[in-house]
GROMACS .gro file of C-alpha atoms in nm:
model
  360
    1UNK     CA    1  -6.020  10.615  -9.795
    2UNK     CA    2  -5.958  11.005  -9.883
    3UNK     CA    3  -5.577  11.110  -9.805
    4UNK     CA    4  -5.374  10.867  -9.651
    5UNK     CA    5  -5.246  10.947  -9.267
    6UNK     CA    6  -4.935  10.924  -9.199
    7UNK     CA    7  -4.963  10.949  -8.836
    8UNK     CA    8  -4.961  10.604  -8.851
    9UNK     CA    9  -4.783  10.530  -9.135
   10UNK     CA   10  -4.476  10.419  -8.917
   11UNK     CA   11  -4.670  10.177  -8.730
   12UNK     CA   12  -4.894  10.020  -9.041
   13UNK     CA   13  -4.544   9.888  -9.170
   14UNK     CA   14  -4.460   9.659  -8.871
   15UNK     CA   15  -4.595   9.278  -9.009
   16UNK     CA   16  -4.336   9.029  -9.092
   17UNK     CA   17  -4.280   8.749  -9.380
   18UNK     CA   18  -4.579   8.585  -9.538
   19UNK     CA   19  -4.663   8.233  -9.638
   20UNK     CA   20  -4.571   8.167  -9.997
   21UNK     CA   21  -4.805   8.110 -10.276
   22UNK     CA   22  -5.035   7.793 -10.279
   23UNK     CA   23  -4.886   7.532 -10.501
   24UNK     CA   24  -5.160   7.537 -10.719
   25UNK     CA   25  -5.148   7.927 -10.834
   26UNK     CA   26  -4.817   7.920 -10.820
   27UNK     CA   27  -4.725   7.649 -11.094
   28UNK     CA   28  -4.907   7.880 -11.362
   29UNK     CA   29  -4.744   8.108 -11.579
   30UNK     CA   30  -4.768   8.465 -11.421
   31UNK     CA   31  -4.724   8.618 -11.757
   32UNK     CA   32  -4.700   8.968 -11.883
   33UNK     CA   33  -4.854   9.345 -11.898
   34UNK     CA   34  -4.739   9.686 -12.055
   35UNK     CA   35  -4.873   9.902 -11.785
   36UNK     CA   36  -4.693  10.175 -11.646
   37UNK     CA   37  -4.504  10.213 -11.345
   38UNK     CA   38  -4.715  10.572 -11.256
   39UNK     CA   39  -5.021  10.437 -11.423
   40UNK     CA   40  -5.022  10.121 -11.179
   41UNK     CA   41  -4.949  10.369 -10.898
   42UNK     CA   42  -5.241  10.601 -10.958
   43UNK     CA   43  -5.441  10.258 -10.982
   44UNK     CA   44  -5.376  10.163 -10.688
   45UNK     CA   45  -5.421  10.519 -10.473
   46UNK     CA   46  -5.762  10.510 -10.623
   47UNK     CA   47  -5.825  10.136 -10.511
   48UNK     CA   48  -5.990  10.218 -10.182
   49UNK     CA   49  -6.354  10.212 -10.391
   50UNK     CA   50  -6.324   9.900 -10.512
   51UNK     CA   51  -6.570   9.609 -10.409
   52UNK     CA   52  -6.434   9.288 -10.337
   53UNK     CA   53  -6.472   8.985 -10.114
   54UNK     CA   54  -6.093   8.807 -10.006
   55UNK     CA   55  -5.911   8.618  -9.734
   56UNK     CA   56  -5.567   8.701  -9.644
   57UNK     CA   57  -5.274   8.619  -9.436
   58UNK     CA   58  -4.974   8.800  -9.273
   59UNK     CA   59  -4.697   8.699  -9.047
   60UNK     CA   60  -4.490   8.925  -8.824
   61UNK     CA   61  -4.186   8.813  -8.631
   62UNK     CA   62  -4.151   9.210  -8.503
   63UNK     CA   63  -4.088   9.211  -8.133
   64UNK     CA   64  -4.282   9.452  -7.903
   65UNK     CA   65  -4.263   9.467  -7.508
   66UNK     CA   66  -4.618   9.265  -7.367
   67UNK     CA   67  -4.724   9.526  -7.144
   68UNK     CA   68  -5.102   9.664  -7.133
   69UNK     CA   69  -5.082  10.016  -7.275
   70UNK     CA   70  -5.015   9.813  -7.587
   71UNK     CA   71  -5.344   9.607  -7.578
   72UNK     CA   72  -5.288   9.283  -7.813
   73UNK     CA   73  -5.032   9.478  -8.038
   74UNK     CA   74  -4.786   9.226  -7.961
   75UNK     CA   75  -4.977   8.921  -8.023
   76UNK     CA   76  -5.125   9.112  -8.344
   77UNK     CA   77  -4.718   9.187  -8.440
   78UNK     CA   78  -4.558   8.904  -8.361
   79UNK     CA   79  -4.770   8.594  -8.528
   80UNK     CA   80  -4.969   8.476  -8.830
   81UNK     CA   81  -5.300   8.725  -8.874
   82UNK     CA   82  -5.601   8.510  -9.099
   83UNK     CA   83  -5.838   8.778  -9.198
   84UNK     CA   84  -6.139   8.763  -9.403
   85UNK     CA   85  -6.285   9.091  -9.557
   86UNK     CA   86  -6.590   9.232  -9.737
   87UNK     CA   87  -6.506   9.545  -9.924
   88UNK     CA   88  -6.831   9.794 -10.058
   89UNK     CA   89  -6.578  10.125 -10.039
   90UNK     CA   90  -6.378  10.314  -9.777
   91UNK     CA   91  -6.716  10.391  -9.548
   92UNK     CA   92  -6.864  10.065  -9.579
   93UNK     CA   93  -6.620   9.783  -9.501
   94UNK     CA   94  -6.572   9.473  -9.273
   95UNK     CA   95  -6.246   9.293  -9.154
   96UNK     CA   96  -6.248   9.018  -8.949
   97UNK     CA   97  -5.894   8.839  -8.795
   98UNK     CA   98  -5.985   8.499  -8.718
   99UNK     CA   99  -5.889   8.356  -8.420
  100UNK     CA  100  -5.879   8.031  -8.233
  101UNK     CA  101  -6.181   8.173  -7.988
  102UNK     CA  102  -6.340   8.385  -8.233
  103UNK     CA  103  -6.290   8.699  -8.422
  104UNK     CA  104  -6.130   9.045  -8.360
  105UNK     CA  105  -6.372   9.305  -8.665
  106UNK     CA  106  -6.325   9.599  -8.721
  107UNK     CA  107  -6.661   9.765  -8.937
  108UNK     CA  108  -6.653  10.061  -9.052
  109UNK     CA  109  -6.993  10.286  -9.113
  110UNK     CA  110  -7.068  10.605  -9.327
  111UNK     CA  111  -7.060  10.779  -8.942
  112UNK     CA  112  -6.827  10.582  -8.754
  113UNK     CA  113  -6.619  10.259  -8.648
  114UNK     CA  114  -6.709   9.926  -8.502
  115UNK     CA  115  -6.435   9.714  -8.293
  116UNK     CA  116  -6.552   9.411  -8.193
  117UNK     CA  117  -6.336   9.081  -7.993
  118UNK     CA  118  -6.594   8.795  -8.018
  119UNK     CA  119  -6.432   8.607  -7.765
  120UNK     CA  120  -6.488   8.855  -7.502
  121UNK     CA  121  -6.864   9.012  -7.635
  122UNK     CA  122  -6.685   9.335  -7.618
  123UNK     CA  123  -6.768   9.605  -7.834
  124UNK     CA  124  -6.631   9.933  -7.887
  125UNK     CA  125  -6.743  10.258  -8.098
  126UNK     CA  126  -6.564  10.573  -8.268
  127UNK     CA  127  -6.824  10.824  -8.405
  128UNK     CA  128  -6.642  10.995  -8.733
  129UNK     CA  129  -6.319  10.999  -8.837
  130UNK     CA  130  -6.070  10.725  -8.668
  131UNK     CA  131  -5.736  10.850  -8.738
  132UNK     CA  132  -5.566  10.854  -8.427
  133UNK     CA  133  -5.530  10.475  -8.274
  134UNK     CA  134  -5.270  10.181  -8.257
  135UNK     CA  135  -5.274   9.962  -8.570
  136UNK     CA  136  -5.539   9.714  -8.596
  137UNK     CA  137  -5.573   9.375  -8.781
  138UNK     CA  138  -5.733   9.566  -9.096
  139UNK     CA  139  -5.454   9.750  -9.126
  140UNK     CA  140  -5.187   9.414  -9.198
  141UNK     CA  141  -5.504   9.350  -9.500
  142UNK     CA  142  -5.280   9.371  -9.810
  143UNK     CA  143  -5.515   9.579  -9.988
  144UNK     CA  144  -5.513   9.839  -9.705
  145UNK     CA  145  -5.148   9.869  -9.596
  146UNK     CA  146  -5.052   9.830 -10.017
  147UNK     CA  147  -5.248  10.153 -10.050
  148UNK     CA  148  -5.167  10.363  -9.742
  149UNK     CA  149  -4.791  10.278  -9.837
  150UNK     CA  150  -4.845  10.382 -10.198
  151UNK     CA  151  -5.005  10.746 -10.044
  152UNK     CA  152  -4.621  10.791  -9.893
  153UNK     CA  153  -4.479  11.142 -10.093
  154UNK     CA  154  -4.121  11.081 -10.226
  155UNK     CA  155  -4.188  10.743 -10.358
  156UNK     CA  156  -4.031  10.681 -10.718
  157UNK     CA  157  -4.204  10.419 -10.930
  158UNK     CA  158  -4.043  10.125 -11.148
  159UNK     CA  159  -4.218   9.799 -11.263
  160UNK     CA  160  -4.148   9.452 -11.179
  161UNK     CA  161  -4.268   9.155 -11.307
  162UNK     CA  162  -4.581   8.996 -11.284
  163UNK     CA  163  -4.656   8.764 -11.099
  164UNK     CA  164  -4.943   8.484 -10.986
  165UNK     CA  165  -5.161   8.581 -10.708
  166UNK     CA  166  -5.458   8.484 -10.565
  167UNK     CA  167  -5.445   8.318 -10.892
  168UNK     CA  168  -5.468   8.628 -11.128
  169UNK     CA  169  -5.162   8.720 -11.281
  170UNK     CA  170  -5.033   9.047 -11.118
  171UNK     CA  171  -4.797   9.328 -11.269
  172UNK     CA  172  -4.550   9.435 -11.021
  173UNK     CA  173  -4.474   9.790 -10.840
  174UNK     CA  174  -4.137   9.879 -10.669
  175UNK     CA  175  -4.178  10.238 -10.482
  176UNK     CA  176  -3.823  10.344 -10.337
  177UNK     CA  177  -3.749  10.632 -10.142
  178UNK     CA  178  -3.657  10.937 -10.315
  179UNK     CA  179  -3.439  11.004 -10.030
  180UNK     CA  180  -3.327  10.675  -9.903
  181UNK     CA  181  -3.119  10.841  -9.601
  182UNK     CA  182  -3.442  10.955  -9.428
  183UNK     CA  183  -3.616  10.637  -9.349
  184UNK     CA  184  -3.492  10.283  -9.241
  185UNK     CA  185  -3.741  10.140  -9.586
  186UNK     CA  186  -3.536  10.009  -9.857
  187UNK     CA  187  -3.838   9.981 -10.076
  188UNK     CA  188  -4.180   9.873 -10.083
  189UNK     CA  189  -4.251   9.606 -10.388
  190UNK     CA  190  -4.622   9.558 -10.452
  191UNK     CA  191  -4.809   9.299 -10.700
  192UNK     CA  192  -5.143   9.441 -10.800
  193UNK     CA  193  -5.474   9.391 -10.963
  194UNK     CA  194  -5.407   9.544 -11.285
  195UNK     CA  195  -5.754   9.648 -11.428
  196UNK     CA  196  -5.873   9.780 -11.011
  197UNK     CA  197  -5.546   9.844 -10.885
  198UNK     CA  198  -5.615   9.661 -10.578
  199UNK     CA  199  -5.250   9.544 -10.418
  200UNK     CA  200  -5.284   9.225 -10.400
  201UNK     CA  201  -4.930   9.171 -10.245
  202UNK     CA  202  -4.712   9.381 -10.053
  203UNK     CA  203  -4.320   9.372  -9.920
  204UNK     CA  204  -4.147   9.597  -9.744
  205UNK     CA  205  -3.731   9.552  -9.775
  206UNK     CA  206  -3.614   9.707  -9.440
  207UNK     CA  207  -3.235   9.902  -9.555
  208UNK     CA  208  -2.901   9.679  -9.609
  209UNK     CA  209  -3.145   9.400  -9.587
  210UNK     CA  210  -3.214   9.193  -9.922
  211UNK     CA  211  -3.514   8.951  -9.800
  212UNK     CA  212  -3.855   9.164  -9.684
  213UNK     CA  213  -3.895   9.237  -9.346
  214UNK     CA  214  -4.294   9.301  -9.436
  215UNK     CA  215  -4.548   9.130  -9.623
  216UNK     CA  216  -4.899   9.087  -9.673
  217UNK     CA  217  -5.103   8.870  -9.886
  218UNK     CA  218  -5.463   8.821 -10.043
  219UNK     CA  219  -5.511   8.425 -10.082
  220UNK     CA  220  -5.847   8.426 -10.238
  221UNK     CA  221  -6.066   8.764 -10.450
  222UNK     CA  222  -6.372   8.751 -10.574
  223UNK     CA  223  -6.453   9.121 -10.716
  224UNK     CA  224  -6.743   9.304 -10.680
  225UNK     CA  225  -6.896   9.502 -10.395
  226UNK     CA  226  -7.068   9.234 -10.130
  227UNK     CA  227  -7.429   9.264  -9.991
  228UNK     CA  228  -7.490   9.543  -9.775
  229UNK     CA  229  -7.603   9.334  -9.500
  230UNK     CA  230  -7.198   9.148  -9.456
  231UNK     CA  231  -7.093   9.527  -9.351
  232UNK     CA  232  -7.341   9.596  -9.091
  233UNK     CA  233  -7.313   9.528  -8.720
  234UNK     CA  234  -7.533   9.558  -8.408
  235UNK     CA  235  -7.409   9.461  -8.088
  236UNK     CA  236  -7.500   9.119  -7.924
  237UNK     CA  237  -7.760   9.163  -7.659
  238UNK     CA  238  -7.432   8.978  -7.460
  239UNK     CA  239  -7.209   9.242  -7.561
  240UNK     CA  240  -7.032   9.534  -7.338
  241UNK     CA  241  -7.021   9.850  -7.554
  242UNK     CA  242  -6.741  10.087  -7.417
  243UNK     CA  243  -6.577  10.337  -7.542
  244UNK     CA  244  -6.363  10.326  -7.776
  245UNK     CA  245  -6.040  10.534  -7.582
  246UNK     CA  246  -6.068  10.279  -7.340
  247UNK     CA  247  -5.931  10.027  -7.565
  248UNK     CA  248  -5.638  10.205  -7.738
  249UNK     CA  249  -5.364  10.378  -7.626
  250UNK     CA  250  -5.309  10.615  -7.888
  251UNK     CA  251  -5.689  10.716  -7.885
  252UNK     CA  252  -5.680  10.739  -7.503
  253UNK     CA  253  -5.335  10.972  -7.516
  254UNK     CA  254  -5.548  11.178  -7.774
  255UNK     CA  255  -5.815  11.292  -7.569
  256UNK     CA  256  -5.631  11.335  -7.224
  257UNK     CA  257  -5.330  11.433  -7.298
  258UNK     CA  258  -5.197  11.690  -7.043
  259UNK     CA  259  -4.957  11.873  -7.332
  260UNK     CA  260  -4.977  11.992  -7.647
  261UNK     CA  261  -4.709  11.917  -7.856
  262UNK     CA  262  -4.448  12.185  -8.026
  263UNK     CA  263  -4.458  12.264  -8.432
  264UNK     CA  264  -4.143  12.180  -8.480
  265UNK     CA  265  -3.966  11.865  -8.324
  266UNK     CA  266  -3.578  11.788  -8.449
  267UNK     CA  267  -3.595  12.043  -8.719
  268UNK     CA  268  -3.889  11.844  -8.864
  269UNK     CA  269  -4.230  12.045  -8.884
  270UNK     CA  270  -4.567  11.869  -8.803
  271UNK     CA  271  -4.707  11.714  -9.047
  272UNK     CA  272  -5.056  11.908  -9.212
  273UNK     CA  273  -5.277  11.590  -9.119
  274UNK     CA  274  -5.601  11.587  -8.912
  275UNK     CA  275  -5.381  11.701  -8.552
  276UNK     CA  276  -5.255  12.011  -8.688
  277UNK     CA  277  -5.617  12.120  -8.867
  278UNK     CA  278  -5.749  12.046  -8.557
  279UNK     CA  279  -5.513  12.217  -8.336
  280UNK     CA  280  -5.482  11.909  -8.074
  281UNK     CA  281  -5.096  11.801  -7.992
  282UNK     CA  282  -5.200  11.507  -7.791
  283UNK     CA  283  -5.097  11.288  -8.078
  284UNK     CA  284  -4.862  11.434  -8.317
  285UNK     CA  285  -4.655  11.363  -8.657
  286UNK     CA  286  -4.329  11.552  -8.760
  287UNK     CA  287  -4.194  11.527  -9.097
  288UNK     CA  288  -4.379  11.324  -9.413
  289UNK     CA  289  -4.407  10.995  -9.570
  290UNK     CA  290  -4.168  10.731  -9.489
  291UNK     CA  291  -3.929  11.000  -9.334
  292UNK     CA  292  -4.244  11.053  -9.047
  293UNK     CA  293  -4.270  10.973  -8.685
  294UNK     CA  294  -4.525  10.989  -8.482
  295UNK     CA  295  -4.471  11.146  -8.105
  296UNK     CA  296  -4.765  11.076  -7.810
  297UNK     CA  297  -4.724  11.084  -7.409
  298UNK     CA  298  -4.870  10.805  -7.260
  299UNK     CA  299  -5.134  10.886  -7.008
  300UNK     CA  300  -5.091  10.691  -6.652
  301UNK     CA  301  -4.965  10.338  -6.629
  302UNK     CA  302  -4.640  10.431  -6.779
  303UNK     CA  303  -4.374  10.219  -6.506
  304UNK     CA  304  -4.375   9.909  -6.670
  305UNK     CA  305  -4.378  10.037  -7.016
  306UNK     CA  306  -4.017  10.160  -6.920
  307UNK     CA  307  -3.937   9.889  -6.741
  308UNK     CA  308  -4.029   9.675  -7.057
  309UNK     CA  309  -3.805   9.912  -7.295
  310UNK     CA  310  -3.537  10.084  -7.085
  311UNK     CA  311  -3.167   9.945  -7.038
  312UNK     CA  312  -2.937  10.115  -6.822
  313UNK     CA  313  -3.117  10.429  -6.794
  314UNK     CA  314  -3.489  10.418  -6.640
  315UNK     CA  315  -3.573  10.729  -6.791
  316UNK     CA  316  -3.522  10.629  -7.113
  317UNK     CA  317  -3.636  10.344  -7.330
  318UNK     CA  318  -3.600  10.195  -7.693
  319UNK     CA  319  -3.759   9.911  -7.951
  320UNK     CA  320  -3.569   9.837  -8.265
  321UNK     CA  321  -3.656   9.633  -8.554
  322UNK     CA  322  -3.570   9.636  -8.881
  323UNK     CA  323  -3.806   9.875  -9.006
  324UNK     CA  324  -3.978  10.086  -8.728
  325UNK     CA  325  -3.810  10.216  -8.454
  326UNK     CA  326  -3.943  10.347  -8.119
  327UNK     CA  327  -3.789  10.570  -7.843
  328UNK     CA  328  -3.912  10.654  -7.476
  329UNK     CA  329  -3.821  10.913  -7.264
  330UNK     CA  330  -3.963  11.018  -6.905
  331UNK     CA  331  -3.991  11.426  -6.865
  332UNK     CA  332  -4.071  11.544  -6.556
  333UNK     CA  333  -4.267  11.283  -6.478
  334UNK     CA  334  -4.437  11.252  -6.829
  335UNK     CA  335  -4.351  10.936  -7.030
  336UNK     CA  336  -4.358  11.031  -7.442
  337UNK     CA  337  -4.302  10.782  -7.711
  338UNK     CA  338  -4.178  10.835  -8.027
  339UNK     CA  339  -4.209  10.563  -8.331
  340UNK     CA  340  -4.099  10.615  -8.690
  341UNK     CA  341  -3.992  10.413  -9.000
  342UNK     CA  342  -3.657  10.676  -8.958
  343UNK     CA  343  -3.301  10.620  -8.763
  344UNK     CA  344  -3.318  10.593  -8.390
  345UNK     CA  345  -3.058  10.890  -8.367
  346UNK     CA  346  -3.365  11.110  -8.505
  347UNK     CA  347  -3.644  10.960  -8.249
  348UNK     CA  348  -3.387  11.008  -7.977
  349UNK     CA  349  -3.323  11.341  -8.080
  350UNK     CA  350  -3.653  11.470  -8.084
  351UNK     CA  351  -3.756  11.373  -7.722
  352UNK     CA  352  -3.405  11.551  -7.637
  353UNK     CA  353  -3.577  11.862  -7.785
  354UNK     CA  354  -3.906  11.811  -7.654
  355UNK     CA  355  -3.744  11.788  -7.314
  356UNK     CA  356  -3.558  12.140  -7.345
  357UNK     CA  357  -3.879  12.310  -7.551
  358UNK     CA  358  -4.110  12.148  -7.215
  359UNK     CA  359  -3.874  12.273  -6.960
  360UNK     CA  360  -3.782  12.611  -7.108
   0.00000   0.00000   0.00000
């Protein structure tokens, strides 16, 4: 999918503990392979062209406050996603999380993005790029959030061993932070195709924790690109096409925010993504990798957001998990979050400068 953005990086990495292995793959011996830790990584950065066909699970137990601005990032973060995927290359793709009323897709074209929620004939369209919204069900597909972890700078390599999955036998990655004092991730462990590079398993150990605190898994592959026709989507004559803003917060904050953001936030410079090329602050990262957050305002609709995340001081607010943290502050009126896979002491730091560079 070109270079990873790390934008979102910090909110890709909030899923929870997967299922374990079906009985059947996992009585087989996983057995062994002599790749390399950096040749397994540079497979799987260059994974996003492979064709495949899979169905996956992932389970989060990550709690985030219900409110609206959030959409169904709560539900989406804080249960077991099913997805089923067909996979021609990163402009030609189709992800479906399977509900109990229908199916939440996401379909991505050579000149835009499909969302579409079955259960309520609603469909909603991003023309080009789609780098600035909330994470959706895709993004908890192992292959995806494998390889948008793997794009982190400052990882360093090791292998593991292989293992069975999906009933191939997979060689094993383990990507630690180069500097482990920078972000709450302990270190990412993936179990990959070994001839694609496709992750076919991902965990994420949160630090001084020994169990993962994220995981994804592929339960069935079949390689090879799909039929064209399984990535193409036309709206139900039923269906309500809107756009897309109006169904994401971060995409919304984007395009209306009423500030634009400051280079440098906590000593950390933005990040040289897609906001800084463009020269829009409405959505901005500071820092790189792992070490990254990501700071937005939220635009209208803000009360019960803090009321949801504050404790003894309403202008203020905070989430904490194990691995992503997220700090609120109300300036002068303006609520701005600020989300990261880095210590709370840094979010809460840079909304303390944010509030001194937007009052100066």
């Amino acid at each position: 999918m070109g270079r990873p953005s790390w934008r979102w990086g910090a909110w890709l990495a909030l899923v929870g503990l997967l299922c374990a292995l079906p009985a059947l793959a996992g009585s087989r011996p996983a057995g062994s392979s002599d790749v390399t830790a950096p040749v397994l990584l540079d497979r799987v950065r260059a994974s996003a062209v492979v064709g495949f066909t899979a169905y996956a699970e992932s389970t989060s137990s990550l709690p985030l406050p219900d409110v609206d601005q959030l959409g169904d990032l709560p539900a989406l973060l804080g249960g077991t996603t099913r997805t089923r995927a067909w996979w021609r290359g990163p402009d030609a793709f189709r992800v479906d999380a399977l509900t109990l009323v229908g199916e939440v897709g996401t379909i991505r074209e050579a000149t835009g993005t499909w969302t579409w929620i079955s259960a309520d004939r609603l469909a909603g369209r991003v023309e080009g790029d789609d780098d600035v919204r909330l994470p959706r069900p895709s993004d908890l597909f192992a292959p995806v959030l494998g390889r948008q972890l793997a794009g982190a700078p400052g990882l360093v390599p090791s292998r593991l061993p292989v293992r069975r999955v999906a009933g191939r036998a997979a060689p094993g990655l383990r990507l630690t932070p180069a500097l482990p004092a920078a972000t709450t991730v302990r270190h990412i462990d993936l179990w990959v195709e070994e001839q694609t590079g496709l992750p076919l398993r991902v965990e994420v150990v949160a630090a001084g924790r020994e169990a993962p605190s994220l995981s994804a898994e592929v339960l069935d592959l079949t390689l090879g690109a799909p039929a064209e026709e399984r990535v193409r989507f036309v709206p139900p004559d039923d269906a309500t096409v809107v756009a897309a803003a109006e169904l994401d917060l971060a995409r919304e904050a984007d395009r209306f925010a009423p500030y634009q953001l400051p280079a440098r936030l906590a000593g950390l410079a933005r990040s040289d993504d897609v906001t800084a090329l463009r020269g829009v602050g409405g959505v901005t990262t500071y820092g790189e990798g792992l070490g990254a957050f990501a700071v937005l305002p939220v635009v209208g609709r803000s009360r019960r957001l803090m009321r949801a995340t504050s404790t003894t001081d309403p202008d203020r607010g905070t989430v904490v998990t194990p691995l992503v943290n997220v700090a609120l502050a109300r300036i002068d009126g303006q609520v701005f979050v600020a989300s990261g896979t880095v210590p709370l002491p840094l979010l809460e730091r840079a909304l303390d400068d944010l509030a001194r560079r937007l009052r100066g």
